[in-house]
């Protein structure tokens, strides 16, 4: 092997290491974002304090899961994996699937924001929810009486899975925040919201 061959191989190996390092960084950032979404949305616990207590860490100072264990990506993965396992055991729902559904539902809320704001301003959001349930759950036909935008929304919701539909309805009713980036705070007064 001559000197040039060794140089090419070393550059190639360095590229592989950088690619692996880049993937690990991207995976860690994705895990951080999932943990932050779980925290912000209060999906597992009613307050950030409850979640921190469950994990066994102090959340004082910064609410971001990026600080859990410093820069320890392994700890972040372990925390998310354990929360995911607990959620599946207790609720029978995959946490990752729920977060993906939340992102889809938030996208639909944004896409149809003008239509939905009109429905809410008119005070008919309950009626809108009933129409969505009747069409998407009970299989009623999409009425020609509905606006083209509403028909489009109903067809889109029929294509999504049940988790996305459920999250969308809970967002529409104001139980869930309308965005994954929400800073809404602790979940309080759920009995009143439910009623």
XYZ file of N, CA, C and O in Angstrom:
780
model
N 0.856 -1.157 0.000
C 0.000 0.000 0.000
C 0.907 1.227 0.000
O 1.826 1.334 0.772
N 0.607 2.131 -0.895
C 1.416 3.346 -0.915
C 0.800 4.404 -0.012
O -0.303 4.254 0.496
N 1.497 5.491 0.168
C 1.103 6.550 1.090
C -0.250 7.166 0.715
O -1.072 7.462 1.577
N -0.501 7.348 -0.578
C -1.752 7.954 -1.017
C -2.963 7.094 -0.650
O -3.999 7.611 -0.286
N -2.833 5.767 -0.757
C -3.937 4.878 -0.396
C -4.305 5.013 1.071
O -5.467 5.011 1.441
N -3.275 5.101 1.926
C -3.505 5.216 3.361
C -4.218 6.541 3.685
O -5.101 6.595 4.509
N -3.857 7.601 2.988
C -4.478 8.911 3.205
C -5.947 8.877 2.825
O -6.798 9.372 3.549
N -6.257 8.258 1.706
C -7.639 8.169 1.257
C -8.461 7.375 2.264
O -9.569 7.756 2.620
N -7.897 6.269 2.753
C -8.617 5.454 3.708
C -8.846 6.218 5.018
O -9.919 6.159 5.604
N -7.885 6.958 5.479
C -8.029 7.730 6.708
C -9.101 8.802 6.562
O -9.930 8.991 7.443
N -9.129 9.474 5.427
C -10.147 10.492 5.175
C -11.524 9.833 5.137
O -12.489 10.345 5.700
N -11.623 8.667 4.518
C -12.883 7.936 4.461
C -13.352 7.507 5.843
O -14.528 7.601 6.172
N -12.425 7.026 6.679
C -12.770 6.623 8.034
C -13.227 7.827 8.856
O -14.169 7.742 9.635
N -12.562 8.954 8.673
C -12.946 10.177 9.383
C -14.365 10.592 8.976
O -15.157 11.009 9.801
N -14.689 10.442 7.707
C -16.033 10.766 7.231
C -17.083 9.869 7.866
O -18.173 10.316 8.214
N -16.758 8.560 8.025
C -17.684 7.636 8.678
C -17.923 8.033 10.131
O -19.054 8.031 10.600
N -16.839 8.358 10.830
C -16.956 8.759 12.232
C -17.808 10.018 12.344
O -18.670 10.130 13.214
N -17.608 10.976 11.456
C -18.390 12.214 11.481
C -19.861 11.933 11.182
O -20.745 12.529 11.784
N -20.121 11.008 10.255
C -21.509 10.653 9.930
C -22.189 9.997 11.129
O -23.335 10.306 11.460
N -21.472 9.082 11.808
C -22.023 8.422 12.992
C -22.252 9.441 14.100
O -23.289 9.452 14.754
N -21.291 10.331 14.286
C -21.418 11.378 15.307
C -22.588 12.303 14.998
O -23.341 12.687 15.888
N -22.758 12.658 13.736
C -23.876 13.513 13.319
C -25.211 12.845 13.565
O -26.168 13.476 14.022
N -25.300 11.524 13.297
C -26.542 10.784 13.531
C -26.841 10.718 15.027
O -27.980 10.917 15.452
N -25.815 10.462 15.838
C -26.005 10.406 17.288
C -26.492 11.752 17.810
O -27.386 11.813 18.659
N -25.920 12.832 17.303
C -26.342 14.172 17.719
C -27.801 14.418 17.317
O -28.592 14.917 18.109
N -28.159 14.035 16.097
C -29.535 14.223 15.613
C -30.515 13.394 16.444
O -31.595 13.870 16.801
N -30.138 12.154 16.763
C -30.993 11.300 17.593
C -31.174 11.900 18.978
O -32.274 11.884 19.536
N -30.093 12.431 19.550
C -30.168 13.046 20.872
C -31.053 14.286 20.837
O -31.858 14.504 21.741
N -30.941 15.084 19.795
C -31.786 16.283 19.674
C -33.263 15.886 19.550
O -34.131 16.532 20.122
N -33.530 14.810 18.810
C -34.911 14.330 18.662
C -35.451 13.860 20.015
O -36.605 14.134 20.361
N -34.619 13.164 20.789
C -35.035 12.711 22.114
C -35.299 13.898 23.033
O -36.289 13.916 23.771
N -34.429 14.900 22.978
C -34.645 16.113 23.780
C -35.977 16.753 23.425
O -36.737 17.162 24.314
N -36.261 16.835 22.139
C -37.504 17.471 21.701
C -38.718 16.677 22.169
O -39.725 17.238 22.598
N -38.641 15.354 22.121
C -39.749 14.524 22.599
C -39.961 14.717 24.092
O -41.098 14.851 24.556
N -38.879 14.729 24.854
C -38.991 14.930 26.294
C -39.555 16.312 26.614
O -40.392 16.458 27.508
N -39.101 17.307 25.888
C -39.625 18.654 26.107
C -41.110 18.728 25.752
O -41.881 19.412 26.425
N -41.523 18.023 24.704
C -42.940 18.007 24.332
C -43.769 17.334 25.424
O -44.837 17.823 25.791
N -43.281 16.234 25.962
C -43.981 15.547 27.056
C -44.116 16.499 28.237
O -45.176 16.590 28.862
N -43.063 17.233 28.527
C -43.086 18.187 29.642
C -44.061 19.338 29.363
O -44.912 19.652 30.187
N -43.942 19.967 28.198
C -44.764 21.142 27.883
C -46.242 20.807 27.775
O -47.097 21.591 28.181
N -46.565 19.656 27.208
C -47.959 19.299 26.966
C -48.630 18.663 28.179
O -49.837 18.461 28.172
N -47.859 18.317 29.175
C -48.385 17.690 30.389
C -49.165 16.423 30.037
O -50.245 16.179 30.556
N -48.593 15.642 29.124
C -49.289 14.436 28.673
C -49.324 13.342 29.741
O -50.279 12.586 29.824
N -48.283 13.238 30.543
C -48.214 12.155 31.517
C -48.594 12.599 32.924
O -49.138 11.821 33.691
N -48.291 13.836 33.240
C -48.559 14.373 34.568
C -49.169 15.756 34.435
O -48.961 16.436 33.439
N -49.916 16.179 35.452
C -50.610 17.461 35.391
C -49.696 18.662 35.547
O -50.076 19.769 35.190
N -48.512 18.458 36.101
C -47.585 19.574 36.271
C -46.168 19.099 36.000
O -45.860 17.906 36.091
N -45.320 20.061 35.691
C -43.913 19.739 35.483
C -43.289 19.197 36.759
O -42.449 18.292 36.723
N -43.721 19.733 37.899
C -43.193 19.292 39.188
C -43.478 17.808 39.414
O -42.613 17.067 39.886
N -44.690 17.354 39.061
C -45.038 15.933 39.200
C -44.138 15.066 38.327
O -43.691 14.003 38.753
N -43.902 15.522 37.117
C -43.054 14.751 36.204
C -41.626 14.695 36.724
O -41.016 13.625 36.753
N -41.080 15.834 37.163
C -39.715 15.850 37.701
C -39.616 14.946 38.915
O -38.622 14.227 39.085
N -40.635 14.986 39.783
C -40.629 14.149 40.984
C -40.625 12.671 40.596
O -39.918 11.861 41.185
N -41.422 12.310 39.596
C -41.487 10.925 39.133
C -40.134 10.456 38.591
O -39.704 9.333 38.858
N -39.476 11.332 37.869
C -38.168 10.983 37.289
C -37.099 10.923 38.371
O -36.130 10.182 38.252
N -37.289 11.708 39.434
C -36.301 11.720 40.508
C -35.233 12.772 40.305
O -34.120 12.653 40.810
N -35.569 13.791 39.545
C -34.643 14.895 39.289
C -35.310 16.192 39.694
O -36.521 16.291 39.769
N -34.494 17.196 39.907
C -35.010 18.529 40.195
C -35.094 19.301 38.895
O -34.133 19.349 38.131
N -36.237 19.899 38.656
C -36.418 20.668 37.430
C -36.215 22.147 37.638
O -36.535 22.938 36.771
N -35.699 22.528 38.808
C -35.565 23.959 39.086
C -34.524 24.592 38.177
O -33.565 23.956 37.766
N -34.764 25.840 37.861
C -33.831 26.587 37.023
C -34.252 26.574 35.578
O -34.646 27.580 35.038
N -34.198 25.429 34.951
C -34.551 25.338 33.548
C -35.464 24.132 33.367
O -35.141 23.038 33.798
N -36.607 24.344 32.722
C -37.565 23.255 32.548
C -37.190 22.300 31.430
O -37.881 21.336 31.188
N -36.130 22.565 30.735
C -35.755 21.761 29.596
C -35.150 20.435 30.023
O -34.345 20.372 30.944
N -35.518 19.376 29.331
C -34.908 18.075 29.575
C -33.490 18.037 29.028
O -32.770 17.097 29.265
N -33.090 19.041 28.295
C -31.720 19.109 27.804
C -30.718 19.165 28.935
O -29.563 18.822 28.767
N -31.158 19.591 30.115
C -30.250 19.693 31.246
C -30.237 18.434 32.108
O -29.447 18.338 33.016
N -31.116 17.491 31.881
C -31.123 16.263 32.667
C -29.819 15.533 32.436
O -29.489 15.153 31.316
N -29.046 15.349 33.469
C -27.778 14.629 33.347
C -26.748 15.380 32.543
O -25.867 14.768 31.969
N -26.841 16.697 32.477
C -25.875 17.453 31.680
C -26.024 17.109 30.224
O -27.112 17.168 29.676
N -24.937 16.720 29.596
C -24.981 16.401 28.172
C -25.051 14.897 27.945
O -24.643 14.394 26.925
N -25.588 14.203 28.913
C -25.625 12.750 28.853
C -26.787 12.267 27.999
O -27.925 12.157 28.470
N -26.504 11.966 26.760
C -27.533 11.505 25.825
C -28.127 10.173 26.278
O -29.317 9.926 26.083
N -27.312 9.334 26.900
C -27.802 8.038 27.360
C -28.905 8.210 28.389
O -29.935 7.537 28.330
N -28.732 9.132 29.326
C -29.734 9.369 30.349
C -31.034 9.876 29.735
O -32.116 9.444 30.119
N -30.950 10.759 28.773
C -32.164 11.265 28.106
C -32.902 10.128 27.404
O -34.120 10.029 27.484
N -32.147 9.282 26.696
C -32.788 8.139 26.024
C -33.426 7.210 27.045
O -34.529 6.707 26.850
N -32.733 6.966 28.149
C -33.247 6.068 29.185
C -34.525 6.630 29.806
O -35.491 5.889 30.015
N -34.543 7.930 30.095
C -35.725 8.552 30.688
C -36.900 8.447 29.726
O -37.996 8.030 30.110
N -36.680 8.783 28.452
C -37.780 8.714 27.493
C -38.254 7.275 27.314
O -39.459 7.009 27.283
N -37.318 6.336 27.205
C -37.674 4.933 27.019
C -38.514 4.436 28.195
O -39.517 3.740 28.008
N -38.130 4.808 29.412
C -38.869 4.357 30.587
C -40.255 4.992 30.643
O -41.243 4.321 30.962
N -40.352 6.278 30.333
C -41.668 6.926 30.279
C -42.541 6.269 29.216
O -43.737 6.041 29.427
N -41.942 5.956 28.088
C -42.663 5.303 26.997
C -43.180 3.932 27.441
O -44.329 3.575 27.184
N -42.336 3.182 28.140
C -42.728 1.853 28.611
C -43.862 1.957 29.631
O -44.846 1.227 29.559
N -43.731 2.884 30.581
C -44.768 3.065 31.593
C -46.104 3.459 30.959
O -47.150 2.957 31.342
N -46.052 4.374 30.001
C -47.269 4.845 29.329
C -47.945 3.685 28.597
O -49.164 3.541 28.650
N -47.147 2.857 27.939
C -47.702 1.707 27.224
C -48.319 0.708 28.209
O -49.429 0.211 27.978
N -47.624 0.431 29.309
C -48.143 -0.514 30.304
C -49.415 -0.001 30.960
O -50.358 -0.756 31.175
N -49.453 1.291 31.308
C -50.585 1.836 32.047
C -51.757 2.220 31.158
O -52.909 2.073 31.546
N -51.479 2.752 29.977
C -52.547 3.274 29.127
C -52.764 2.469 27.857
O -53.768 2.638 27.185
N -51.792 1.660 27.496
C -51.906 0.882 26.267
C -51.670 1.714 25.014
O -52.075 1.315 23.922
N -51.028 2.862 25.178
C -50.763 3.758 24.045
C -49.265 3.993 23.943
O -48.599 4.241 24.952
N -48.736 3.928 22.737
C -47.324 4.223 22.523
C -47.115 5.733 22.564
O -47.752 6.475 21.813
N -46.232 6.179 23.431
C -45.982 7.603 23.614
C -45.462 8.252 22.333
O -45.878 9.356 21.977
N -44.577 7.568 21.628
C -44.065 8.094 20.363
C -45.185 8.298 19.353
O -45.224 9.304 18.636
N -46.111 7.347 19.290
C -47.262 7.435 18.383
C -48.143 8.608 18.773
O -48.627 9.352 17.921
N -48.350 8.797 20.083
C -49.157 9.918 20.557
C -48.520 11.248 20.173
O -49.204 12.158 19.706
N -47.211 11.355 20.347
C -46.517 12.598 19.979
C -46.604 12.850 18.478
O -46.801 13.991 18.042
N -46.459 11.804 17.676
C -46.591 11.959 16.217
C -48.011 12.397 15.857
O -48.203 13.264 14.992
N -48.995 11.805 16.512
C -50.394 12.188 16.273
C -50.630 13.633 16.675
O -51.380 14.352 16.016
N -49.983 14.049 17.751
C -50.125 15.429 18.204
C -49.583 16.389 17.151
O -50.198 17.410 16.851
N -48.452 16.039 16.577
C -47.856 16.884 15.531
C -48.791 16.942 14.321
O -49.017 18.016 13.748
N -49.365 15.808 13.931
C -50.311 15.779 12.803
C -51.552 16.628 13.102
O -51.994 17.417 12.268
N -52.100 16.449 14.299
C -53.297 17.204 14.681
C -52.993 18.703 14.744
O -53.813 19.523 14.309
N -51.831 19.062 15.260
C -51.448 20.479 15.319
C -51.315 21.050 13.908
O -51.705 22.194 13.654
N -50.793 20.248 12.987
C -50.705 20.673 11.588
C -52.082 20.915 10.990
O -52.292 21.893 10.256
N -53.033 20.033 11.299
C -54.400 20.212 10.812
C -55.051 21.443 11.450
O -55.765 22.189 10.774
N -54.784 21.658 12.732
C -55.331 22.849 13.401
C -54.811 24.116 12.730
O -55.564 25.062 12.520
N -53.538 24.110 12.385
C -52.951 25.290 11.735
C -53.485 25.449 10.311
O -53.832 26.553 9.890
N -53.560 24.338 9.587
C -54.025 24.386 8.191
C -55.465 24.898 8.100
O -55.808 25.649 7.185
N -56.298 24.496 9.039
C -57.713 24.864 9.009
C -58.054 25.903 10.083
O -59.199 26.012 10.502
N -57.061 26.646 10.506
C -57.225 27.621 11.584
C -58.358 28.610 11.304
O -59.197 28.865 12.162
N -58.400 29.156 10.110
C -59.416 30.156 9.776
C -60.820 29.553 9.859
O -61.730 30.147 10.435
N -60.992 28.352 9.316
C -62.281 27.663 9.401
C -62.668 27.423 10.854
O -63.789 27.718 11.269
N -61.718 26.900 11.643
C -62.009 26.551 13.026
C -62.253 27.790 13.880
O -63.112 27.773 14.761
N -61.522 28.856 13.633
C -61.769 30.097 14.377
C -63.164 30.617 14.067
O -63.846 31.124 14.950
N -63.594 30.476 12.833
C -64.950 30.871 12.469
C -65.983 30.038 13.201
O -66.992 30.554 13.685
N -65.734 28.744 13.298
C -66.644 27.846 14.026
C -66.702 28.237 15.503
O -67.770 28.271 16.102
N -65.557 28.548 16.091
C -65.519 28.879 17.509
C -66.135 30.252 17.773
O -66.797 30.441 18.774
N -65.903 31.192 16.869
C -66.489 32.519 17.034
C -68.009 32.438 16.965
O -68.707 33.143 17.651
N -68.484 31.550 16.132
C -69.934 31.395 15.988
C -70.520 30.581 17.142
O -71.721 30.415 17.239
N -69.638 30.061 18.022
C -70.116 29.288 19.174
C -70.575 27.891 18.808
O -71.296 27.254 19.569
N -70.174 27.405 17.660
C -70.638 26.094 17.212
C -69.533 25.044 17.233
O -69.622 24.046 16.552
N -68.468 25.273 18.015
C -67.383 24.289 18.028
C -67.847 22.950 18.573
O -67.365 21.917 18.146
N -68.812 22.959 19.496
C -69.361 21.682 19.958
C -70.073 20.976 18.808
O -69.954 19.780 18.632
N -70.835 21.756 18.047
C -71.508 21.199 16.878
C -70.501 20.686 15.863
O -70.710 19.633 15.245
N -69.411 21.415 15.714
C -68.346 20.989 14.803
C -67.759 19.657 15.267
O -67.545 18.752 14.468
N -67.521 19.520 16.576
C -67.000 18.262 17.127
C -67.981 17.118 16.905
O -67.576 16.008 16.546
N -69.255 17.396 17.098
C -70.267 16.369 16.865
C -70.273 15.935 15.403
O -70.393 14.741 15.102
N -70.161 16.902 14.494
C -70.116 16.569 13.072
C -68.898 15.710 12.757
O -68.995 14.721 12.021
N -67.755 16.067 13.331
C -66.524 15.299 13.103
C -66.698 13.870 13.618
O -66.352 12.906 12.927
N -67.245 13.720 14.816
C -67.461 12.382 15.383
C -68.450 11.596 14.535
O -68.223 10.418 14.229
N -69.543 12.233 14.138
C -70.543 11.535 13.324
C -69.953 11.035 12.006
O -70.239 9.920 11.583
N -69.129 11.853 11.373
C -68.552 11.467 10.084
C -67.404 10.477 10.262
O -67.360 9.433 9.609
N -66.466 10.787 11.157
C -65.240 9.994 11.263
C -65.385 8.731 12.106
O -64.680 7.761 11.878
N -66.283 8.749 13.077
C -66.434 7.583 13.949
C -67.637 6.742 13.543
O -67.538 5.524 13.412
N -68.782 7.408 13.328
C -70.004 6.665 13.035
C -70.269 6.470 11.550
O -71.235 5.809 11.171
N -69.437 7.050 10.698
C -69.525 6.797 9.270
C -70.602 7.552 8.516
O -70.989 7.149 7.412
N -71.120 8.632 9.094
C -72.089 9.450 8.352
C -71.428 10.023 7.101
O -70.215 10.237 7.064
N -72.228 10.282 6.101
C -71.709 10.868 4.864
C -71.379 12.337 5.096
O -72.001 13.011 5.918
N -70.390 12.817 4.353
C -70.031 14.235 4.412
C -71.096 14.998 3.635
O -71.271 14.800 2.441
N -71.796 15.862 4.333
C -72.926 16.578 3.751
C -72.472 17.643 2.761
O -71.448 18.291 2.939
N -73.271 17.817 1.706
C -73.005 18.876 0.732
C -73.295 20.253 1.323
O -72.896 21.264 0.768
N -73.988 20.275 2.471
C -74.286 21.540 3.136
C -73.026 22.190 3.701
O -72.987 23.390 3.894
N -72.017 21.360 3.996
C -70.778 21.881 4.570
C -70.006 22.660 3.520
O -70.055 22.339 2.323
N -69.243 23.641 3.991
C -68.389 24.399 3.073
C -67.327 23.458 2.497
O -67.047 22.391 3.053
N -66.737 23.854 1.392
C -65.700 23.038 0.750
C -64.530 22.805 1.704
O -63.965 21.707 1.757
N -64.179 23.833 2.477
C -63.064 23.729 3.431
C -63.392 22.727 4.540
O -62.547 21.938 4.944
N -64.635 22.739 5.015
C -65.042 21.815 6.064
C -65.079 20.383 5.519
O -64.674 19.441 6.202
N -65.550 20.217 4.288
C -65.550 18.895 3.671
C -64.119 18.375 3.550
O -63.849 17.202 3.830
N -63.209 19.261 3.170
C -61.792 18.893 3.038
C -61.236 18.449 4.394
O -60.544 17.434 4.484
N -61.555 19.203 5.441
C -61.099 18.854 6.788
C -61.648 17.487 7.204
O -60.903 16.649 7.715
N -62.918 17.257 6.985
C -63.520 15.978 7.370
C -62.882 14.809 6.624
O -62.606 13.761 7.222
N -62.641 14.978 5.332
C -61.982 13.916 4.558
C -60.568 13.669 5.074
O -60.123 12.523 5.176
N -59.872 14.745 5.414
C -58.507 14.625 5.947
C -58.525 13.878 7.285
O -57.704 12.999 7.519
N -59.469 14.213 8.153
C -59.567 13.540 9.450
C -59.930 12.070 9.301
O -59.484 11.228 10.086
N -60.741 11.736 8.298
C -61.110 10.327 8.072
C -59.891 9.507 7.669
O -59.824 8.320 7.959
N -58.912 10.153 7.030
C -57.706 9.445 6.590
C -56.718 9.205 7.724
O -55.906 8.298 7.650
N -56.781 10.029 8.766
C -55.838 9.906 9.873
C -56.277 8.795 10.820
O -57.416 8.362 10.809
N -55.330 8.383 11.690
C -55.675 7.334 12.652
C -56.498 7.898 13.806
O -56.647 9.108 13.955
N -57.025 7.000 14.617
C -57.932 7.383 15.693
C -57.250 8.264 16.734
O -57.867 9.142 17.325
N -55.969 8.060 16.959
C -55.250 8.864 17.941
C -55.181 10.320 17.476
O -55.419 11.240 18.258
N -54.887 10.544 16.213
C -54.838 11.898 15.665
C -56.209 12.552 15.770
O -56.319 13.722 16.159
N -57.246 11.813 15.453
C -58.610 12.330 15.539
C -58.950 12.721 16.975
O -59.495 13.792 17.233
N -58.585 11.870 17.923
C -58.858 12.141 19.332
C -58.124 13.387 19.798
O -58.709 14.264 20.445
N -56.839 13.479 19.463
C -56.046 14.649 19.851
C -56.629 15.906 19.212
O -56.751 16.947 19.864
N -57.022 15.807 17.945
C -57.602 16.958 17.244
C -58.857 17.445 17.959
O -59.035 18.642 18.184
N -59.736 16.519 18.326
C -60.969 16.894 19.021
C -60.671 17.527 20.382
O -61.297 18.515 20.768
N -59.712 16.962 21.102
C -59.353 17.526 22.402
C -58.724 18.909 22.254
O -58.932 19.780 23.097
N -57.990 19.120 21.171
C -57.455 20.460 20.896
C -58.595 21.425 20.587
O -58.616 22.546 21.075
N -59.514 20.970 19.778
C -60.638 21.812 19.371
C -61.489 22.217 20.577
O -61.971 23.343 20.656
N -61.639 21.306 21.526
C -62.418 21.592 22.728
C -61.628 22.383 23.776
O -62.170 22.771 24.798
N -60.331 22.576 23.520
C -59.521 23.361 24.442
C -58.931 22.567 25.591
O -58.351 23.136 26.511
N -59.037 21.239 25.537
C -58.457 20.399 26.583
C -56.943 20.312 26.379
O -56.182 20.437 27.334
N -56.517 20.097 25.148
C -55.093 20.067 24.815
C -54.704 21.389 24.175
O -55.504 21.980 23.443
N -53.479 21.838 24.403
C -52.999 23.044 23.716
C -52.951 22.790 22.207
O -52.726 21.659 21.771
N -53.139 23.835 21.406
C -53.189 23.654 19.952
C -51.833 23.471 19.273
O -51.771 23.321 18.080
N -50.748 23.453 20.053
C -49.428 23.331 19.440
C -48.498 22.538 20.347
O -48.586 22.610 21.573
N -47.573 21.821 19.737
C -46.557 21.078 20.478
C -45.628 22.050 21.199
O -45.028 21.721 22.208
N -45.514 23.256 20.688
C -44.638 24.270 21.273
C -45.304 25.021 22.416
O -44.777 26.021 22.889
N -46.443 24.565 22.871
C -47.227 25.258 23.887
C -46.421 25.532 25.148
O -45.613 24.716 25.579
N -46.686 26.663 25.744
C -46.131 27.002 27.050
C -47.308 27.278 27.989
O -47.254 28.112 28.867
N -48.376 26.539 27.776
C -49.636 26.756 28.473
C -49.520 26.557 29.978
O -50.247 27.158 30.744
N -48.651 25.695 30.428
C -48.494 25.488 31.866
C -49.213 24.258 32.358
O -49.626 23.394 31.592
N -49.356 24.197 33.670
C -49.919 23.015 34.313
C -51.380 22.807 33.935
O -52.108 23.745 33.652
N -51.776 21.538 33.943
C -53.158 21.178 33.638
C -53.974 21.288 34.912
O -53.756 20.550 35.869
N -54.867 22.251 34.960
C -55.728 22.446 36.131
C -57.163 22.561 35.653
O -57.439 22.914 34.522
N -58.064 22.279 36.561
C -59.480 22.420 36.236
C -59.951 21.462 35.169
O -60.848 21.788 34.397
N -59.383 20.250 35.115
C -59.745 19.312 34.058
C -61.207 18.868 34.189
O -61.852 18.586 33.203
N -61.733 18.832 35.417
C -63.139 18.435 35.591
C -64.053 19.411 34.870
O -64.977 19.003 34.164
N -63.763 20.701 35.007
C -64.588 21.710 34.341
C -64.438 21.620 32.822
O -65.403 21.719 32.083
N -63.216 21.409 32.365
C -62.981 21.279 30.926
C -63.713 20.066 30.386
O -64.343 20.123 29.334
N -63.655 18.957 31.131
C -64.339 17.739 30.707
C -65.835 17.965 30.586
O -66.472 17.575 29.625
N -66.403 18.628 31.602
C -67.846 18.877 31.576
C -68.214 19.797 30.441
O -69.225 19.666 29.797
